[in-house]
Amino acid sequence: MRDFRREVTAASESASELPATEFSWSLTRHRLFRRCERGYFLHYYFAQGGWDRYADELVHQVYAAKKSVSYAGWLGDLTNRILEEAFDRVRFLTPGGRLRRFRNCFEDYILEEFGQVGEMVPFDFALPPEDLLRKAKFDVAGAFRCLVSSQVFQLLLRLQRSNFIHRNEEYEFYCDGVRIWFDPGLRWQEPGCRCSLRIQYSPFEEEICRMTADLFACYSRERFQAENTISFFIARDGEEWRVFSFHGSAESAEELMRGSIALMKRKIRPGNVVLLSDFPEIGLPDVCRGCRYCDVCPLLREL
């Protein structure tokens, strides 16, 4: 009897053609590659085809892990989308009437989203599943209090509607012919400056925020020929929620992207093939425990 799992793995370990998809880059992709090359391989190569019901079970498992979400990623994406929607609803009101309407919209949208969560549990959520919404509401409340008490929020309430950039704008630009995916979050325009705002639920990391601010600068320059940008972040520094701001450097973003893209493409062998053995595991238990592939990664070692 044929062992399809072994054949899939053998194909990954030998000259396996890359998926017929365009190579693109994002900060998420960069961070995964830097954290663990084996996880990067599983996410961007091995998982391909896992949606097919005839695919091998191991490929199904890797694909399911790829589609799982982290707690910070899930709550951050949800909150930032609602933030955009709430400001989009109030921007046609007079500045004096925006605060109450914004609060009502934000609360209504967040409660509606929480009511649709169902049985979804992030892969890195350490508490019992029944505590998911309790913790999420607590974290959102902390971020929201920090936001509405900040000077940047007061600025947003006073903006005229023409200052807002359309929220359905495409989140892409190019660097040396490579498509770059980047979601700047809520964004608006000041005289001579473009601004962005994001709420994040992972602990504050200055390096990540600076890279994000640099990418916003590059995004703004490529799409709008804007040279001056500033990015605001609502994040938790220890137990305290704070507002952080960074001026972006498009040149720094280009240096980051070019270096990262070169390292990724170096893993592609002549003939447009990849080898599993070229993507080593990081081998650090603390890092592995927080990875979405921690359950399926060991299965590759057994084959």
mmCIF file of N, CA and C in Angstrom, residues 77-175:
data_model
loop_
_atom_site.group_PDB
_atom_site.id
_atom_site.type_symbol
_atom_site.label_atom_id
_atom_site.label_comp_id
_atom_site.label_asym_id
_atom_site.label_seq_id
_atom_site.Cartn_x
_atom_site.Cartn_y
_atom_site.Cartn_z
ATOM 1 N N ASP A 77 -6.702 42.737 14.725
ATOM 2 C CA ASP A 77 -7.376 42.911 13.432
ATOM 3 C C ASP A 77 -8.826 43.339 13.633
ATOM 4 N N LEU A 78 -9.496 42.696 14.591
ATOM 5 C CA LEU A 78 -10.896 43.011 14.850
ATOM 6 C C LEU A 78 -11.048 44.460 15.336
ATOM 7 N N THR A 79 -10.249 44.846 16.326
ATOM 8 C CA THR A 79 -10.372 46.183 16.907
ATOM 9 C C THR A 79 -10.015 47.264 15.904
ATOM 10 N N ASN A 80 -8.962 47.061 15.125
ATOM 11 C CA ASN A 80 -8.549 48.093 14.171
ATOM 12 C C ASN A 80 -9.564 48.253 13.051
ATOM 13 N N ARG A 81 -10.189 47.148 12.651
ATOM 14 C CA ARG A 81 -11.252 47.264 11.643
ATOM 15 C C ARG A 81 -12.438 48.044 12.207
ATOM 16 N N ILE A 82 -12.805 47.764 13.453
ATOM 17 C CA ILE A 82 -13.917 48.480 14.069
ATOM 18 C C ILE A 82 -13.565 49.948 14.288
ATOM 19 N N LEU A 83 -12.319 50.214 14.616
ATOM 20 C CA LEU A 83 -11.862 51.595 14.786
ATOM 21 C C LEU A 83 -12.076 52.383 13.494
ATOM 22 N N GLU A 84 -11.713 51.790 12.375
ATOM 23 C CA GLU A 84 -11.913 52.452 11.082
ATOM 24 C C GLU A 84 -13.394 52.652 10.792
ATOM 25 N N GLU A 85 -14.190 51.615 11.066
ATOM 26 C CA GLU A 85 -15.623 51.701 10.787
ATOM 27 C C GLU A 85 -16.294 52.769 11.645
ATOM 28 N N ALA A 86 -15.915 52.843 12.922
ATOM 29 C CA ALA A 86 -16.527 53.821 13.817
ATOM 30 C C ALA A 86 -16.177 55.247 13.394
ATOM 31 N N PHE A 87 -14.920 55.505 13.078
ATOM 32 C CA PHE A 87 -14.544 56.846 12.626
ATOM 33 C C PHE A 87 -15.172 57.163 11.271
ATOM 34 N N ASP A 88 -15.345 56.160 10.445
ATOM 35 C CA ASP A 88 -15.968 56.386 9.148
ATOM 36 C C ASP A 88 -17.424 56.822 9.318
ATOM 37 N N ARG A 89 -18.082 56.337 10.368
ATOM 38 C CA ARG A 89 -19.475 56.696 10.613
ATOM 39 C C ARG A 89 -19.627 58.103 11.177
ATOM 40 N N VAL A 90 -18.627 58.570 11.923
ATOM 41 C CA VAL A 90 -18.795 59.859 12.602
ATOM 42 C C VAL A 90 -18.143 61.019 11.846
ATOM 43 N N ARG A 91 -17.388 60.754 10.808
ATOM 44 C CA ARG A 91 -16.624 61.825 10.176
ATOM 45 C C ARG A 91 -17.505 62.843 9.464
ATOM 46 N N PHE A 92 -18.777 62.510 9.215
ATOM 47 C CA PHE A 92 -19.671 63.464 8.567
ATOM 48 C C PHE A 92 -20.425 64.325 9.584
ATOM 49 N N LEU A 93 -20.253 64.015 10.873
ATOM 50 C CA LEU A 93 -20.892 64.807 11.909
ATOM 51 C C LEU A 93 -20.033 66.022 12.246
ATOM 52 N N THR A 94 -20.618 66.987 12.920
ATOM 53 C CA THR A 94 -19.838 68.114 13.407
ATOM 54 C C THR A 94 -18.899 67.612 14.500
ATOM 55 N N PRO A 95 -17.723 68.214 14.656
ATOM 56 C CA PRO A 95 -16.771 67.737 15.662
ATOM 57 C C PRO A 95 -17.366 67.600 17.051
ATOM 58 N N GLY A 96 -18.283 68.507 17.437
ATOM 59 C CA GLY A 96 -18.857 68.449 18.775
ATOM 60 C C GLY A 96 -19.719 67.225 19.017
ATOM 61 N N GLY A 97 -20.269 66.627 17.959
ATOM 62 C CA GLY A 97 -21.153 65.487 18.149
ATOM 63 C C GLY A 97 -20.495 64.147 17.898
ATOM 64 N N ARG A 98 -19.203 64.157 17.656
ATOM 65 C CA ARG A 98 -18.547 62.915 17.252
ATOM 66 C C ARG A 98 -18.249 61.962 18.409
ATOM 67 N N LEU A 99 -17.894 62.500 19.583
ATOM 68 C CA LEU A 99 -17.414 61.645 20.662
ATOM 69 C C LEU A 99 -18.460 60.617 21.078
ATOM 70 N N ARG A 100 -19.675 61.074 21.393
ATOM 71 C CA ARG A 100 -20.712 60.136 21.838
ATOM 72 C C ARG A 100 -21.032 59.136 20.736
ATOM 73 N N ARG A 101 -21.157 59.627 19.517
ATOM 74 C CA ARG A 101 -21.480 58.720 18.412
ATOM 75 C C ARG A 101 -20.372 57.704 18.200
ATOM 76 N N PHE A 102 -19.124 58.150 18.323
ATOM 77 C CA PHE A 102 -18.002 57.226 18.173
ATOM 78 C C PHE A 102 -18.051 56.146 19.249
ATOM 79 N N ARG A 103 -18.248 56.533 20.498
ATOM 80 C CA ARG A 103 -18.334 55.556 21.587
ATOM 81 C C ARG A 103 -19.430 54.527 21.318
ATOM 82 N N ASN A 104 -20.602 55.009 20.916
ATOM 83 C CA ASN A 104 -21.728 54.110 20.672
ATOM 84 C C ASN A 104 -21.428 53.152 19.522
ATOM 85 N N CYS A 105 -20.868 53.690 18.444
ATOM 86 C CA CYS A 105 -20.550 52.845 17.292
ATOM 87 C C CYS A 105 -19.521 51.790 17.661
ATOM 88 N N PHE A 106 -18.466 52.221 18.333
ATOM 89 C CA PHE A 106 -17.398 51.288 18.702
ATOM 90 C C PHE A 106 -17.951 50.179 19.589
ATOM 91 N N GLU A 107 -18.717 50.536 20.624
ATOM 92 C CA GLU A 107 -19.257 49.530 21.535
ATOM 93 C C GLU A 107 -20.226 48.587 20.830
ATOM 94 N N ASP A 108 -21.086 49.143 19.974
ATOM 95 C CA ASP A 108 -22.043 48.303 19.251
ATOM 96 C C ASP A 108 -21.329 47.322 18.330
ATOM 97 N N TYR A 109 -20.319 47.807 17.603
ATOM 98 C CA TYR A 109 -19.603 46.949 16.663
ATOM 99 C C TYR A 109 -18.826 45.852 17.394
ATOM 100 N N ILE A 110 -18.186 46.210 18.498
ATOM 101 C CA ILE A 110 -17.370 45.223 19.196
ATOM 102 C C ILE A 110 -18.245 44.146 19.820
ATOM 103 N N LEU A 111 -19.381 44.535 20.366
ATOM 104 C CA LEU A 111 -20.295 43.547 20.948
ATOM 105 C C LEU A 111 -20.875 42.639 19.868
ATOM 106 N N GLU A 112 -21.159 43.206 18.716
ATOM 107 C CA GLU A 112 -21.661 42.388 17.600
ATOM 108 C C GLU A 112 -20.623 41.363 17.161
ATOM 109 N N GLU A 113 -19.377 41.794 17.067
ATOM 110 C CA GLU A 113 -18.309 40.875 16.669
ATOM 111 C C GLU A 113 -18.092 39.798 17.722
ATOM 112 N N PHE A 114 -18.086 40.163 18.987
ATOM 113 C CA PHE A 114 -17.897 39.181 20.046
ATOM 114 C C PHE A 114 -19.037 38.161 20.065
ATOM 115 N N GLY A 115 -20.231 38.609 19.669
ATOM 116 C CA GLY A 115 -21.367 37.695 19.633
ATOM 117 C C GLY A 115 -21.263 36.661 18.532
ATOM 118 N N GLN A 116 -20.354 36.849 17.588
ATOM 119 C CA GLN A 116 -20.193 35.922 16.470
ATOM 120 C C GLN A 116 -18.941 35.063 16.578
ATOM 121 N N VAL A 117 -18.258 35.129 17.710
ATOM 122 C CA VAL A 117 -17.007 34.393 17.861
ATOM 123 C C VAL A 117 -17.217 32.890 17.795
ATOM 124 N N GLY A 118 -18.303 32.386 18.382
ATOM 125 C CA GLY A 118 -18.554 30.947 18.365
ATOM 126 C C GLY A 118 -17.536 30.182 19.184
ATOM 127 N N GLU A 119 -17.024 29.096 18.618
ATOM 128 C CA GLU A 119 -16.084 28.239 19.343
ATOM 129 C C GLU A 119 -14.632 28.516 18.969
ATOM 130 N N MET A 120 -14.380 29.613 18.291
ATOM 131 C CA MET A 120 -13.011 29.950 17.901
ATOM 132 C C MET A 120 -12.164 30.233 19.132
ATOM 133 N N VAL A 121 -11.000 29.571 19.220
ATOM 134 C CA VAL A 121 -10.041 29.817 20.295
ATOM 135 C C VAL A 121 -8.665 29.990 19.663
ATOM 136 N N PRO A 122 -7.995 31.108 19.884
ATOM 137 C CA PRO A 122 -6.656 31.295 19.314
ATOM 138 C C PRO A 122 -5.700 30.200 19.768
ATOM 139 N N PHE A 123 -4.764 29.835 18.900
ATOM 140 C CA PHE A 123 -3.876 28.716 19.202
ATOM 141 C C PHE A 123 -2.964 28.988 20.391
ATOM 142 N N ASP A 124 -2.722 30.263 20.706
ATOM 143 C CA ASP A 124 -1.812 30.588 21.807
ATOM 144 C C ASP A 124 -2.542 31.097 23.039
ATOM 145 N N PHE A 125 -3.851 30.870 23.115
ATOM 146 C CA PHE A 125 -4.619 31.352 24.255
ATOM 147 C C PHE A 125 -4.447 30.372 25.411
ATOM 148 N N ALA A 126 -3.829 30.849 26.492
ATOM 149 C CA ALA A 126 -3.438 29.957 27.584
ATOM 150 C C ALA A 126 -4.560 29.674 28.577
ATOM 151 N N LEU A 127 -5.584 30.524 28.620
ATOM 152 C CA LEU A 127 -6.680 30.355 29.573
ATOM 153 C C LEU A 127 -7.730 29.393 29.022
ATOM 154 N N PRO A 128 -8.662 28.922 29.863
ATOM 155 C CA PRO A 128 -9.765 28.082 29.365
ATOM 156 C C PRO A 128 -10.568 28.824 28.302
ATOM 157 N N PRO A 129 -11.115 28.114 27.319
ATOM 158 C CA PRO A 129 -11.850 28.768 26.222
ATOM 159 C C PRO A 129 -12.964 29.696 26.695
ATOM 160 N N GLU A 130 -13.618 29.334 27.804
ATOM 161 C CA GLU A 130 -14.720 30.168 28.280
ATOM 162 C C GLU A 130 -14.256 31.539 28.775
ATOM 163 N N ASP A 131 -12.957 31.696 28.966
ATOM 164 C CA ASP A 131 -12.414 32.982 29.410
ATOM 165 C C ASP A 131 -12.001 33.889 28.246
ATOM 166 N N LEU A 132 -12.144 33.410 27.006
ATOM 167 C CA LEU A 132 -11.666 34.172 25.856
ATOM 168 C C LEU A 132 -12.330 35.541 25.767
ATOM 169 N N LEU A 133 -13.665 35.582 25.761
ATOM 170 C CA LEU A 133 -14.346 36.858 25.607
ATOM 171 C C LEU A 133 -14.164 37.736 26.838
ATOM 172 N N ARG A 134 -14.062 37.135 28.010
ATOM 173 C CA ARG A 134 -13.847 37.923 29.224
ATOM 174 C C ARG A 134 -12.513 38.672 29.143
ATOM 175 N N LYS A 135 -11.483 37.966 28.739
ATOM 176 C CA LYS A 135 -10.173 38.615 28.604
ATOM 177 C C LYS A 135 -10.174 39.619 27.458
ATOM 178 N N ALA A 136 -10.818 39.263 26.342
ATOM 179 C CA ALA A 136 -10.849 40.166 25.190
ATOM 180 C C ALA A 136 -11.541 41.479 25.551
ATOM 181 N N LYS A 137 -12.656 41.403 26.265
ATOM 182 C CA LYS A 137 -13.366 42.616 26.669
ATOM 183 C C LYS A 137 -12.505 43.456 27.611
ATOM 184 N N PHE A 138 -11.790 42.788 28.504
ATOM 185 C CA PHE A 138 -10.914 43.502 29.436
ATOM 186 C C PHE A 138 -9.798 44.222 28.678
ATOM 187 N N ASP A 139 -9.188 43.544 27.726
ATOM 188 C CA ASP A 139 -8.089 44.145 26.968
ATOM 189 C C ASP A 139 -8.568 45.284 26.071
ATOM 190 N N VAL A 140 -9.723 45.093 25.428
ATOM 191 C CA VAL A 140 -10.267 46.144 24.567
ATOM 192 C C VAL A 140 -10.617 47.370 25.397
ATOM 193 N N ALA A 141 -11.173 47.157 26.592
ATOM 194 C CA ALA A 141 -11.528 48.290 27.463
ATOM 195 C C ALA A 141 -10.285 49.098 27.834
ATOM 196 N N GLY A 142 -9.187 48.405 28.147
ATOM 197 C CA GLY A 142 -7.951 49.107 28.485
ATOM 198 C C GLY A 142 -7.406 49.908 27.322
ATOM 199 N N ALA A 143 -7.414 49.294 26.127
ATOM 200 C CA ALA A 143 -6.926 49.995 24.935
ATOM 201 C C ALA A 143 -7.827 51.183 24.602
ATOM 202 N N PHE A 144 -9.139 51.003 24.762
ATOM 203 C CA PHE A 144 -10.090 52.066 24.430
ATOM 204 C C PHE A 144 -9.937 53.255 25.375
ATOM 205 N N ARG A 145 -9.757 52.986 26.670
ATOM 206 C CA ARG A 145 -9.559 54.082 27.621
ATOM 207 C C ARG A 145 -8.304 54.877 27.280
ATOM 208 N N CYS A 146 -7.244 54.160 26.912
ATOM 209 C CA CYS A 146 -6.011 54.836 26.531
ATOM 210 C C CYS A 146 -6.223 55.682 25.279
ATOM 211 N N LEU A 147 -6.947 55.152 24.328
ATOM 212 C CA LEU A 147 -7.182 55.868 23.078
ATOM 213 C C LEU A 147 -7.942 57.161 23.309
ATOM 214 N N VAL A 148 -9.096 57.092 23.980
ATOM 215 C CA VAL A 148 -9.970 58.268 24.084
ATOM 216 C C VAL A 148 -9.377 59.340 25.004
ATOM 217 N N SER A 149 -8.427 58.980 25.844
ATOM 218 C CA SER A 149 -7.792 59.974 26.705
ATOM 219 C C SER A 149 -6.543 60.585 26.077
ATOM 220 N N SER A 150 -6.213 60.170 24.872
ATOM 221 C CA SER A 150 -4.971 60.611 24.238
ATOM 222 C C SER A 150 -5.191 61.874 23.413
ATOM 223 N N GLN A 151 -4.101 62.594 23.163
ATOM 224 C CA GLN A 151 -4.159 63.794 22.334
ATOM 225 C C GLN A 151 -4.442 63.454 20.878
ATOM 226 N N VAL A 152 -3.951 62.315 20.424
ATOM 227 C CA VAL A 152 -4.186 61.952 19.028
ATOM 228 C C VAL A 152 -5.668 61.701 18.781
ATOM 229 N N PHE A 153 -6.378 61.168 19.784
ATOM 230 C CA PHE A 153 -7.814 60.965 19.628
ATOM 231 C C PHE A 153 -8.551 62.298 19.535
ATOM 232 N N GLN A 154 -8.166 63.248 20.361
ATOM 233 C CA GLN A 154 -8.786 64.569 20.294
ATOM 234 C C GLN A 154 -8.538 65.209 18.930
ATOM 235 N N LEU A 155 -7.363 64.962 18.380
ATOM 236 C CA LEU A 155 -7.062 65.455 17.037
ATOM 237 C C LEU A 155 -7.991 64.812 16.011
ATOM 238 N N LEU A 156 -8.197 63.514 16.128
ATOM 239 C CA LEU A 156 -9.055 62.803 15.184
ATOM 240 C C LEU A 156 -10.494 63.306 15.246
ATOM 241 N N LEU A 157 -10.955 63.629 16.443
ATOM 242 C CA LEU A 157 -12.322 64.118 16.581
ATOM 243 C C LEU A 157 -12.520 65.473 15.906
ATOM 244 N N ARG A 158 -11.451 66.243 15.794
ATOM 245 C CA ARG A 158 -11.564 67.586 15.214
ATOM 246 C C ARG A 158 -11.328 67.613 13.706
ATOM 247 N N LEU A 159 -10.874 66.505 13.138
ATOM 248 C CA LEU A 159 -10.551 66.508 11.710
ATOM 249 C C LEU A 159 -11.787 66.731 10.859
ATOM 250 N N GLN A 160 -11.603 67.454 9.774
ATOM 251 C CA GLN A 160 -12.651 67.570 8.772
ATOM 252 C C GLN A 160 -12.669 66.298 7.936
ATOM 253 N N ARG A 161 -13.813 65.972 7.375
ATOM 254 C CA ARG A 161 -13.938 64.681 6.697
ATOM 255 C C ARG A 161 -12.987 64.553 5.506
ATOM 256 N N SER A 162 -12.589 65.669 4.913
ATOM 257 C CA SER A 162 -11.661 65.585 3.781
ATOM 258 C C SER A 162 -10.266 65.148 4.212
ATOM 259 N N ASN A 163 -9.997 65.195 5.520
ATOM 260 C CA ASN A 163 -8.685 64.774 6.000
ATOM 261 C C ASN A 163 -8.530 63.256 6.008
ATOM 262 N N PHE A 164 -9.648 62.539 5.989
ATOM 263 C CA PHE A 164 -9.570 61.089 6.059
ATOM 264 C C PHE A 164 -9.288 60.490 4.689
ATOM 265 N N ILE A 165 -8.421 59.520 4.691
ATOM 266 C CA ILE A 165 -8.130 58.786 3.469
ATOM 267 C C ILE A 165 -9.131 57.641 3.373
ATOM 268 N N HIS A 166 -9.591 57.353 2.185
ATOM 269 C CA HIS A 166 -10.613 56.319 2.012
ATOM 270 C C HIS A 166 -10.144 54.994 2.598
ATOM 271 N N ARG A 167 -10.982 54.370 3.401
ATOM 272 C CA ARG A 167 -10.564 53.191 4.143
ATOM 273 C C ARG A 167 -10.541 51.929 3.298
ATOM 274 N N ASN A 168 -11.098 51.953 2.090
ATOM 275 C CA ASN A 168 -11.078 50.767 1.232
ATOM 276 C C ASN A 168 -9.922 50.782 0.237
ATOM 277 N N GLU A 169 -8.954 51.591 0.526
ATOM 278 C CA GLU A 169 -7.772 51.696 -0.330
ATOM 279 C C GLU A 169 -7.010 50.366 -0.388
ATOM 280 N N GLU A 170 -6.331 50.105 -1.493
ATOM 281 C CA GLU A 170 -5.552 48.876 -1.613
ATOM 282 C C GLU A 170 -4.330 48.924 -0.706
ATOM 283 N N TYR A 171 -4.042 47.805 -0.058
ATOM 284 C CA TYR A 171 -2.937 47.728 0.891
ATOM 285 C C TYR A 171 -1.719 47.096 0.229
ATOM 286 N N GLU A 172 -1.203 47.725 -0.805
ATOM 287 C CA GLU A 172 -0.044 47.152 -1.471
ATOM 288 C C GLU A 172 0.764 48.233 -2.170
ATOM 289 N N PHE A 173 2.025 47.945 -2.329
ATOM 290 C CA PHE A 173 2.901 48.751 -3.161
ATOM 291 C C PHE A 173 4.037 47.837 -3.599
ATOM 292 N N TYR A 174 5.031 48.355 -4.314
ATOM 293 C CA TYR A 174 6.085 47.504 -4.866
ATOM 294 C C TYR A 174 7.457 48.002 -4.451
ATOM 295 N N CYS A 175 8.348 47.054 -4.274
ATOM 296 C CA CYS A 175 9.759 47.349 -4.015
ATOM 297 C C CYS A 175 10.587 46.476 -4.946
#
